[in-house]
Short mmCIF file of C-alpha atoms and ligand atoms in Angstrom, two decimals:
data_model
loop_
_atom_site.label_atom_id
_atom_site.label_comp_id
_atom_site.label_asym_id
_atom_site.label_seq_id
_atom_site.Cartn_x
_atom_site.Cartn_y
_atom_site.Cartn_z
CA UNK A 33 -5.98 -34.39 3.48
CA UNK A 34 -5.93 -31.03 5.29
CA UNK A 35 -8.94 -30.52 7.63
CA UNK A 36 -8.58 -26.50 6.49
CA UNK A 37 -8.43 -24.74 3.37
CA UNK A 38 -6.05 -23.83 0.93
CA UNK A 39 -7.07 -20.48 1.17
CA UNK A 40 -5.01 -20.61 4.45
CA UNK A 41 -1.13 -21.21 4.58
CA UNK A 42 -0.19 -24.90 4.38
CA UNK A 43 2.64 -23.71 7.64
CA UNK A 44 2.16 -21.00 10.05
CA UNK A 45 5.51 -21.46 11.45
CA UNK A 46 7.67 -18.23 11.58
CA UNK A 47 10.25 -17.68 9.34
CA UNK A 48 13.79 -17.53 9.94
CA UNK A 49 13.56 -13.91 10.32
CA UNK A 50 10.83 -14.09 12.62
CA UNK A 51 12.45 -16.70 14.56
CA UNK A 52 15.42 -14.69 14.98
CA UNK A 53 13.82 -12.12 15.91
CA UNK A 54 11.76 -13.28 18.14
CA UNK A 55 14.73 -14.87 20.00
CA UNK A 56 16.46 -12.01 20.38
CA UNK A 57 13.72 -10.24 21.67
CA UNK A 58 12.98 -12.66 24.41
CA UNK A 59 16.86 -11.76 25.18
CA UNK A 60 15.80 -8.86 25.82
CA UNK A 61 18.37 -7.25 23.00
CA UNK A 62 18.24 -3.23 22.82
CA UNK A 63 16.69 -3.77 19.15
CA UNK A 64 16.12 -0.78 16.91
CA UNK A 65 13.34 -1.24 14.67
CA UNK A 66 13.35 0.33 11.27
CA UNK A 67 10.63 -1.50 9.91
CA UNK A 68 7.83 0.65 11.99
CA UNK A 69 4.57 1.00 9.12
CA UNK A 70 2.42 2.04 12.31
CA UNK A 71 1.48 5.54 12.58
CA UNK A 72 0.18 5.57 15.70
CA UNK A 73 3.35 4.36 17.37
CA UNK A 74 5.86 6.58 15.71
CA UNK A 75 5.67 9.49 18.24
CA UNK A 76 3.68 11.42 15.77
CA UNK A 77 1.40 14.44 17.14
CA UNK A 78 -1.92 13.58 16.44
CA UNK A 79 -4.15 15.99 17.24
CA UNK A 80 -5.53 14.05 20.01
CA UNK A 81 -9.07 15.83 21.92
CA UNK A 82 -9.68 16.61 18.60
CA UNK A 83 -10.27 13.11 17.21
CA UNK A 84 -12.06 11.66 20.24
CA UNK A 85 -14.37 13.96 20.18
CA UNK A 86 -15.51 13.53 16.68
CA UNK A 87 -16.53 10.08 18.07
CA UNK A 88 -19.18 11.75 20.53
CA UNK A 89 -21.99 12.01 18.09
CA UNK A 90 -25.60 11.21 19.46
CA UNK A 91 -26.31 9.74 15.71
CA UNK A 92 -24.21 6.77 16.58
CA UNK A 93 -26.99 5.43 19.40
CA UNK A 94 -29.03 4.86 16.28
CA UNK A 95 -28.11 1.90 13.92
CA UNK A 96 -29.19 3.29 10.21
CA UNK A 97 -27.24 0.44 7.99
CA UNK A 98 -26.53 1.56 4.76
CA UNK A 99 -24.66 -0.61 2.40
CA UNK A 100 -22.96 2.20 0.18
CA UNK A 101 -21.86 4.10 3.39
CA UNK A 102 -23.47 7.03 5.31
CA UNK A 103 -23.81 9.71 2.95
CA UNK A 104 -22.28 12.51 5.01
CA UNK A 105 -18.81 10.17 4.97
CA UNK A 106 -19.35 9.84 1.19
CA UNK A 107 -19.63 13.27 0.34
CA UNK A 108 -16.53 14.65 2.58
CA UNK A 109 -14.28 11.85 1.37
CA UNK A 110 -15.52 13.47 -2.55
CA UNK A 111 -14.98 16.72 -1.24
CA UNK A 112 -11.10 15.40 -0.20
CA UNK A 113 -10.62 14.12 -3.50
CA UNK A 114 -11.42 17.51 -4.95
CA UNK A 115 -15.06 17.20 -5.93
CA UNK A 116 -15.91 13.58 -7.04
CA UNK A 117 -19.69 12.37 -6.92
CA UNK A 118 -20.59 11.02 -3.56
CA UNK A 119 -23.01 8.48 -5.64
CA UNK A 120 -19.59 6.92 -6.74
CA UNK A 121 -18.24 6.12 -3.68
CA UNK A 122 -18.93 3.14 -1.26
CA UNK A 123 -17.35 2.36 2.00
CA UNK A 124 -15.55 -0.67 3.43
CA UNK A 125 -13.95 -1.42 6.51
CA UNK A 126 -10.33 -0.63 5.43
CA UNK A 127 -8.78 -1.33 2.02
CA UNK A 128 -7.62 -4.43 2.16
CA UNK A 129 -11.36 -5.64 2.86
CA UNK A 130 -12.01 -3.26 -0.38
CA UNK A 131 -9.57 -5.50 -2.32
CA UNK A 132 -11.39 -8.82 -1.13
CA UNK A 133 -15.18 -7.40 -2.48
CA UNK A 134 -13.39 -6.25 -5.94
CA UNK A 135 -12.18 -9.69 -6.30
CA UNK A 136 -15.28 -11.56 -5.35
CA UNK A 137 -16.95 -8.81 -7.19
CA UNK A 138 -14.97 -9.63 -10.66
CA UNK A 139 -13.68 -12.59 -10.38
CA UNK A 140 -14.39 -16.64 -10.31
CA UNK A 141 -12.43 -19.18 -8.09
CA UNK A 142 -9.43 -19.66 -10.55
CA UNK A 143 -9.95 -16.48 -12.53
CA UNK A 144 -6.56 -13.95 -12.19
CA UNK A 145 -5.28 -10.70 -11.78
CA UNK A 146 -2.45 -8.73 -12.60
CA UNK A 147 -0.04 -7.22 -9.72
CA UNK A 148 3.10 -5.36 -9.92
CA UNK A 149 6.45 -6.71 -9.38
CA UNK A 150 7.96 -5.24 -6.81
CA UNK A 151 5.09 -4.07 -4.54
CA UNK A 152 2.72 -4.38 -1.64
CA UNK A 153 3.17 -8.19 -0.14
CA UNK A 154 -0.55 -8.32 1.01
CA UNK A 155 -1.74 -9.18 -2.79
CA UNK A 156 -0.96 -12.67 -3.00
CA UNK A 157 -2.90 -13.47 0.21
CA UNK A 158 -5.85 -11.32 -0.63
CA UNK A 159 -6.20 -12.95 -3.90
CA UNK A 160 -5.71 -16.43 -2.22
CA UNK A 161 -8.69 -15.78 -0.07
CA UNK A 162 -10.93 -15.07 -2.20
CA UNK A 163 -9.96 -18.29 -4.69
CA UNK A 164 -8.03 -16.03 -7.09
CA UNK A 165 -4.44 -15.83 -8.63
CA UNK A 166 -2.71 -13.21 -8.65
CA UNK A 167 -0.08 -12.95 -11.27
CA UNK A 168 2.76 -10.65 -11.06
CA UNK A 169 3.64 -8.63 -14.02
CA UNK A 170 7.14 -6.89 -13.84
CA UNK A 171 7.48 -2.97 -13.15
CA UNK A 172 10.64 -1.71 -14.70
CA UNK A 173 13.17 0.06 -12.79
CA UNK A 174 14.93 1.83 -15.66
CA UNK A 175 11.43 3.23 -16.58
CA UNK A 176 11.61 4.44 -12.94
CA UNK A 177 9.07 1.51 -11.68
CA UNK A 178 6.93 2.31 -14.55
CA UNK A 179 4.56 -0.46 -16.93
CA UNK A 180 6.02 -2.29 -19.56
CA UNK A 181 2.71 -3.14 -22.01
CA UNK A 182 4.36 -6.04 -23.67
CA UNK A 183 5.24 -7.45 -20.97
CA UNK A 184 2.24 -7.07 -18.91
CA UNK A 185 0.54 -8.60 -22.25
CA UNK A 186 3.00 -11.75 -21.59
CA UNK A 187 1.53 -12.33 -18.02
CA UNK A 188 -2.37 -11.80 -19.25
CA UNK A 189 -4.29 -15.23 -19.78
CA UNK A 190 -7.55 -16.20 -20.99
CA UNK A 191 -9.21 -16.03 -17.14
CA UNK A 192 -7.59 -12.34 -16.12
CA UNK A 193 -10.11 -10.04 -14.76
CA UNK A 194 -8.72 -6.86 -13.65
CA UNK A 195 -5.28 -4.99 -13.45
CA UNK A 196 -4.05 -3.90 -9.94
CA UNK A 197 -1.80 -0.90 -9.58
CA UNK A 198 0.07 1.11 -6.47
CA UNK A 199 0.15 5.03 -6.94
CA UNK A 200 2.44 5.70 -5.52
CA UNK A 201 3.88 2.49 -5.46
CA UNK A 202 5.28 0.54 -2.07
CA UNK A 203 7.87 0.57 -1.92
CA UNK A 204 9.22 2.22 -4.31
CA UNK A 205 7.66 5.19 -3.91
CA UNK A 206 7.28 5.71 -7.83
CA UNK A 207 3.76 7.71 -9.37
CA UNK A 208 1.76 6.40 -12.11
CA UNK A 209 2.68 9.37 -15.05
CA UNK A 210 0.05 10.69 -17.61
CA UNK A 211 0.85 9.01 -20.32
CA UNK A 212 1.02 5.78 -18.85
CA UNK A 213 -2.24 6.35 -17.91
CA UNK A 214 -3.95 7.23 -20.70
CA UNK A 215 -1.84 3.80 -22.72
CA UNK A 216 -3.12 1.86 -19.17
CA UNK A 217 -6.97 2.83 -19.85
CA UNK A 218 -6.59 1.84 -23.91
CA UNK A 219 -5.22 -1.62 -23.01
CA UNK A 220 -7.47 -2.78 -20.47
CA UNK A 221 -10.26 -1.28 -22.13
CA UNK A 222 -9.61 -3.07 -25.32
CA UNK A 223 -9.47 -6.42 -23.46
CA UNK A 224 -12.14 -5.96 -21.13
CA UNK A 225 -9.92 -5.59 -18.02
CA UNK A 226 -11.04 -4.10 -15.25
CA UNK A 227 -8.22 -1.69 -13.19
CA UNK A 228 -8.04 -1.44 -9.35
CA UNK A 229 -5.81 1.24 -8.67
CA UNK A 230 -4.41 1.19 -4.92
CA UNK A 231 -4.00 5.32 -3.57
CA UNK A 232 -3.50 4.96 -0.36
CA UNK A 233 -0.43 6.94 -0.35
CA UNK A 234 -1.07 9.30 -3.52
CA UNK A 235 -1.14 12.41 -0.58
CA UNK A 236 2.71 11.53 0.26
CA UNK A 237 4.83 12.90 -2.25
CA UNK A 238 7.99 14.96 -1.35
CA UNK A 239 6.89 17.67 -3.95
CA UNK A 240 4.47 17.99 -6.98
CA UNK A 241 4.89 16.69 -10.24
CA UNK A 242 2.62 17.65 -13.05
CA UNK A 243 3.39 14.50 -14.93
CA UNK A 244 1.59 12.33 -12.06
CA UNK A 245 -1.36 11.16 -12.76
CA UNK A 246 -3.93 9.63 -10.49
CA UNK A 247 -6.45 7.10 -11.68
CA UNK A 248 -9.43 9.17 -10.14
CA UNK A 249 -8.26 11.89 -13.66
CA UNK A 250 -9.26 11.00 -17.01
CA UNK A 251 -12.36 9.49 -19.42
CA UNK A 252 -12.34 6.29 -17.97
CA UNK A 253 -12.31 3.84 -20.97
CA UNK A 254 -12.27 0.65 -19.01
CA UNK A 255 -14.06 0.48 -15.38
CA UNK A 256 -11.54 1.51 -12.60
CA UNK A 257 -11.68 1.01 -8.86
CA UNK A 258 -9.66 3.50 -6.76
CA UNK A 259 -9.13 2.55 -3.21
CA UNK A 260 -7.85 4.42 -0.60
CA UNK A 261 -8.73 4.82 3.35
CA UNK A 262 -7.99 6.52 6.76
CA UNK A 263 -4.97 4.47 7.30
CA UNK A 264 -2.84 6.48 5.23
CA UNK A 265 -5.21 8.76 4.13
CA UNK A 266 -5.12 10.29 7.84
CA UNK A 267 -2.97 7.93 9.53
CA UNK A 268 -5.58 6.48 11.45
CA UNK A 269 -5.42 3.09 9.97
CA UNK A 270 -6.95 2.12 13.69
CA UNK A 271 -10.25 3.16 12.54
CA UNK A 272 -10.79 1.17 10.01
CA UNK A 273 -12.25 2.90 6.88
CA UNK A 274 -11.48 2.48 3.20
CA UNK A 275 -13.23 3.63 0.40
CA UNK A 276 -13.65 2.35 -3.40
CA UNK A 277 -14.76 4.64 -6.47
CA UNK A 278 -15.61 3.39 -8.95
CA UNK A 279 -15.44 5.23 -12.96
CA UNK A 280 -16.01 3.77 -16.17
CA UNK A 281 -18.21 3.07 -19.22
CA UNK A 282 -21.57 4.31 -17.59
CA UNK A 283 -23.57 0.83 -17.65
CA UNK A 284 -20.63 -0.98 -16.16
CA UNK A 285 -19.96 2.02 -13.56
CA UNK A 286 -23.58 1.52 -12.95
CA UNK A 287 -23.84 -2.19 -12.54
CA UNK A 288 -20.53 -2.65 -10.78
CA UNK A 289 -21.41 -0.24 -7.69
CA UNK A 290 -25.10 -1.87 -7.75
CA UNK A 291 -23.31 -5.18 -7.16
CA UNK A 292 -20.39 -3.76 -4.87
CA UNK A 293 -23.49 -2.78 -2.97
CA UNK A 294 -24.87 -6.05 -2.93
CA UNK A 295 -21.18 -7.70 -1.06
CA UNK A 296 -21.10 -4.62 1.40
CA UNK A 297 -24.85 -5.27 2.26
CA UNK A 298 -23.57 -9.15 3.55
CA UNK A 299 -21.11 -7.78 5.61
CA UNK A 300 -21.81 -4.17 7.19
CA UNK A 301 -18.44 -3.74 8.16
CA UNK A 302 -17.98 0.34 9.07
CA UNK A 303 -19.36 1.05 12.46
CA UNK A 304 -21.84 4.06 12.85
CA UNK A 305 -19.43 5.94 14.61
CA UNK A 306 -16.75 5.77 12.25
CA UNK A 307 -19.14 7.08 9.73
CA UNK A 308 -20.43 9.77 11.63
CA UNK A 309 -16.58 10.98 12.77
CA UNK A 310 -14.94 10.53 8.88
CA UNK A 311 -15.94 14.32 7.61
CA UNK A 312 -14.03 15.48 11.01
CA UNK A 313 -11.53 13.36 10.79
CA UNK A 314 -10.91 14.28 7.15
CA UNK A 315 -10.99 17.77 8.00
CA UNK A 316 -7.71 16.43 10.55
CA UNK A 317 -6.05 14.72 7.45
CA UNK A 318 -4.27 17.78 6.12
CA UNK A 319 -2.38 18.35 9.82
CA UNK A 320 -1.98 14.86 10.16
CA UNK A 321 -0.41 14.13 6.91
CA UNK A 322 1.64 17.15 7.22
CA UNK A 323 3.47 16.02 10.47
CA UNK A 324 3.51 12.57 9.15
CA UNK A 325 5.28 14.22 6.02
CA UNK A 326 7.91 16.29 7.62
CA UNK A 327 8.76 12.98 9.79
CA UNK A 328 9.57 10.96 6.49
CA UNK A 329 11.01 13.68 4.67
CA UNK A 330 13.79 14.11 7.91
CA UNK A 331 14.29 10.80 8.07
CA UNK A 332 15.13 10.22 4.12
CA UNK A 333 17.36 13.30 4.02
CA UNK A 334 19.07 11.97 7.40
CA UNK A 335 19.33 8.59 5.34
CA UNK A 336 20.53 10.20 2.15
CA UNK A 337 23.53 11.76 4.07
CA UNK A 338 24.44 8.52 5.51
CA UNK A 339 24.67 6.41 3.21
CA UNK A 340 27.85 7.57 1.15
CA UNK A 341 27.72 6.13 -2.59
CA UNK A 342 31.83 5.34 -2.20
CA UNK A 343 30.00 2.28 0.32
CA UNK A 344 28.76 0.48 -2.57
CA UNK A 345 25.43 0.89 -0.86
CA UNK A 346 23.06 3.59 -2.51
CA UNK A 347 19.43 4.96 -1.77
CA UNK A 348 16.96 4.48 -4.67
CA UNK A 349 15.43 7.25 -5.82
CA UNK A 350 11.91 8.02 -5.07
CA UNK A 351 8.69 10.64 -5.21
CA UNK A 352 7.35 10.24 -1.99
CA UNK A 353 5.74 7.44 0.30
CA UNK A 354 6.27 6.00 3.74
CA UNK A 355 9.92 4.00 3.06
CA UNK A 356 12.91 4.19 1.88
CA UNK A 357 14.71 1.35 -0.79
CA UNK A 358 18.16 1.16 0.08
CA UNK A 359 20.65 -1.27 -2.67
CA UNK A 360 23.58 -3.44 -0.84
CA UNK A 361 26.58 -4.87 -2.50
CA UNK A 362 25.52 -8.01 -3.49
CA UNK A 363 28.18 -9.81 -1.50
CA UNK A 364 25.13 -10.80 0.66
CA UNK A 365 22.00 -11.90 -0.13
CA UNK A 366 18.85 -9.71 1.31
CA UNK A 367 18.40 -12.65 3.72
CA UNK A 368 21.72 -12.66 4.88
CA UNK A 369 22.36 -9.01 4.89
CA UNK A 370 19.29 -8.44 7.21
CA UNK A 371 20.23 -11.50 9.52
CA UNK A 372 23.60 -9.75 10.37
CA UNK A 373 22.78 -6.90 10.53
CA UNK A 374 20.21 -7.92 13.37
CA UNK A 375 22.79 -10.31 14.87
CA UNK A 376 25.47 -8.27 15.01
CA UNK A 377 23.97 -4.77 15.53
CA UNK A 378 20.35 -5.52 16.97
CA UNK A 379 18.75 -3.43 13.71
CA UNK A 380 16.34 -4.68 11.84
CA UNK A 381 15.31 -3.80 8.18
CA UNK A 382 13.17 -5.54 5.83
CA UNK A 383 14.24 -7.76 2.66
CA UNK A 384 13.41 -6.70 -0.60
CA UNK A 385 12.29 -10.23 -1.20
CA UNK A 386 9.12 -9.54 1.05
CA UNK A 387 8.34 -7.13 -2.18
CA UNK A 388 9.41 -9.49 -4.81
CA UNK A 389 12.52 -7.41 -6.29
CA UNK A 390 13.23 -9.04 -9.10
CA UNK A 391 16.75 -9.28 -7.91
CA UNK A 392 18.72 -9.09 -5.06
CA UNK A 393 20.17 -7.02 -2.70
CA UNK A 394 17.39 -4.55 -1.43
CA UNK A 395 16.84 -3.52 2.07
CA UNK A 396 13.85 -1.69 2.96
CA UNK A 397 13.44 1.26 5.81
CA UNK A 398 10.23 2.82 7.23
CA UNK A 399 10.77 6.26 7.56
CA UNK A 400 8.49 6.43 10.18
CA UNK A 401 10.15 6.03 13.63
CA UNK A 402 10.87 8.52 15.88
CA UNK A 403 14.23 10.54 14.46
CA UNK A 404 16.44 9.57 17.87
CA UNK A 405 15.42 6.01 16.91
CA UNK A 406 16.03 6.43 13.21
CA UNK A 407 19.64 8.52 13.59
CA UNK A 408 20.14 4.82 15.83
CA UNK A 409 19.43 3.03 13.19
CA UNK A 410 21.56 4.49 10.64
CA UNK A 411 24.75 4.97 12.64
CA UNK A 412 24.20 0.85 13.47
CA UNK A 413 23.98 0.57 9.84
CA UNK A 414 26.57 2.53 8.49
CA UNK A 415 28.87 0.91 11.23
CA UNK A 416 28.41 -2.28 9.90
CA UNK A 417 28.79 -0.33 6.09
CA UNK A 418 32.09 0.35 7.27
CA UNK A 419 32.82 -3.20 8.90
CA UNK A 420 32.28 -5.16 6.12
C1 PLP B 698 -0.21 -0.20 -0.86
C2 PLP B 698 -1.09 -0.51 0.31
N1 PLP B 698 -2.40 -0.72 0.12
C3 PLP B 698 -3.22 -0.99 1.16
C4 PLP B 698 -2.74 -1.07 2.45
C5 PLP B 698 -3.69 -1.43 3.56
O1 PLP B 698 -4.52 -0.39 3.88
P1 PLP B 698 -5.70 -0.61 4.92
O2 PLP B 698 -5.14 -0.40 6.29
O3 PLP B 698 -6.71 0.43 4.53
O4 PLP B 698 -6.22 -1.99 4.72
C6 PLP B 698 -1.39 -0.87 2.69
C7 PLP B 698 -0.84 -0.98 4.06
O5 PLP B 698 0.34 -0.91 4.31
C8 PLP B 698 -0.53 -0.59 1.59
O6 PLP B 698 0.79 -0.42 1.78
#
């Protein structure tokens, strides 16, 4: 018997990625990193005096707890979101700490719920720690990424709880549409499902759509959760602040944030002068996103000319996001394709498997890194393209 949970992984050793990796880098191999999701190290100008000084705030010698989160940071995250009700909103300490109160918040040990297939790897070991399975339903690429309802009815059992969603999703950087929002709201209502829908990157889109929907629009039939937070809100995911609304039926709206409430109030988590620095910061986000924008934008148009369909390699289409999907002839597997191409040209992508494609071979790119870095990148990969 295990002296330590289940809730923790039954090996920590690195994978055979990792291990390669790892090696190499002790080599001290000229590696070129394509898998960059920090912000902060991408070369991107923040607007630096600016930030640090919304952290000088005399109001932060004084601790005021407040479970729901400082008002002031409530009402300018509302005012962000185009005018929601401050009373709706409570704070966390990023969203991934958001997803862990939702679950305790809905769900027994052993309960379920729903996550899309492919998506955001973190799921499975949120739900884990918190006693909870999460079961994948499928999203379906020739509906652009978007629900199938019979099939998500397949993957429901009697002990599901709530149904998670990405908007836009990662990594596919596909929106949730209207109508699949409205038909999203009708089934979970019916079955007394509750819906967390992740925004983190909803501000990220290469241009508008009026067909998107987000799941902060609409009558709210069943109760919905919508997180988001600085990390990608402003790309400050160093500061560590998320945020959940919550809509619905008004006595379960009601109850839910009284009891949200209750979790925060155990744990505290936002520090007083993150609160009292959010409404500058968010007053920042619009800059920040927009240089964080034109970086990913560059970098997917600088990826779109390189990789030449003729290559049997193509770039999946997307609305927006922080990565790019990129197919490979399946003479490879994902495994193998990203082991070469780290061998042999000291690049490194990700595998679609850490996303759960449904099939193989999908590579994955941050469009983050600095465009010197990425153009490196790309003429490593389409050098090896051309090898093969
Ligand atoms: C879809 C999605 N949700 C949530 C997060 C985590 O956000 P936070 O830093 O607020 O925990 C990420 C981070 O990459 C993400 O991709």
């Amino acid at each position: 018997m295990s002296r330590f949970s289940r809730r923790t992984p039954a090996s920590l050793e690195p994978n055979r990625l990792s291990a390669t990796l790892e090696t190499l880098r002790a080599a001290g191999a000229p590696l070129v990193d394509l898998t960059l999701s920090n912000p902060t190290r991408a070369g991107i100008a923040y607007p630096r005096a600016e930030l640090l000084d919304a952290l000088n705030d005399p109001r932060s010698l004084a601790y005021e707890p407040s479970a729901q989160g400082l008002l002031e940071a409530r009402q300018a995250i509302a005012a962000r979101h185009g005018g929601l009700d401050p009373a709706n909103l409570l704070l966390a300490g990023s969203t991934s700490e958001a997803y862990g109160w939702l679950f305790k918040l809905l769900c027994e040990p052993g309960d379920s719920v729903l996550v899309p297939r492919p998506s955001y790897p973190l799921f499975e070991c949120l739900a884990t720690l918190e006693a909870v399975r999460a079961v994948q339903y499928p999203l379906i690429e020739e509906l652009r990424w978007g629900f199938d309802f019979s099939e998500m009815e397949r993957h429901l059992d009697p002990r599901t709880r709530a149904i998670v969603l990405v908007n836009p999703n990662n990594p596919t950087g596909t929106y949730l549409k209207r109508d699949q929002w409205l038909h999203l709201q009708e089934f979970a209502a019916y079955r007394h499902l509750a819906i967390i829908a992740d925004e983190v990157f909803f501000d990220y889109a290469w241009q508008p759509d009026p067909a998107r929907a987000s799941a902060l629009m609409g009558s709210h039939l069943a109760l919905t959760f919508t997180l988001s937070g600085l990390s990608k809100a402003a790309g400050l995911p160093q500061m560590k602040l998320g945020w959940i609304h919550v809509a619905g039926p008004e006595e379960a709206r009601a109850e839910a944030l009284s009891r949200l409430e209750w979790i925060a109030d155990s744990y505290l988590p936002v520090s007083a002068p993150v609160q009292h620095a959010a409404a500058r910061w968010l007053e920042l986000a619009p800059a920040i996103q927009s240089a964080i924008r034109s970086r990913t934008t560059r970098n997917r148009q600088a990826l779109e000319d390189a990789i030449r369909p003729e290559s049997g390699w193509r770039v999946l289409p997307s609305e927006g996001g922080w990565c790019a999907v990129l197919e490979a002839p399946r003479i490879h597997s994902e495994e193998e394709w990203i082991l070469h191409l780290l061998q042999s040209r000291h690049m490194l992508l990700q595998p679609g498997f850490f996303y759960d494609f449904e099939r193989e071979a999908f590579l994955v790119a941050s469009l983050l890194p600095a465009p010197e870095l990425f153009d490196e990148g790309l003429q490593r990969l389409t050098a090896s393209i051309r090898s093969v």
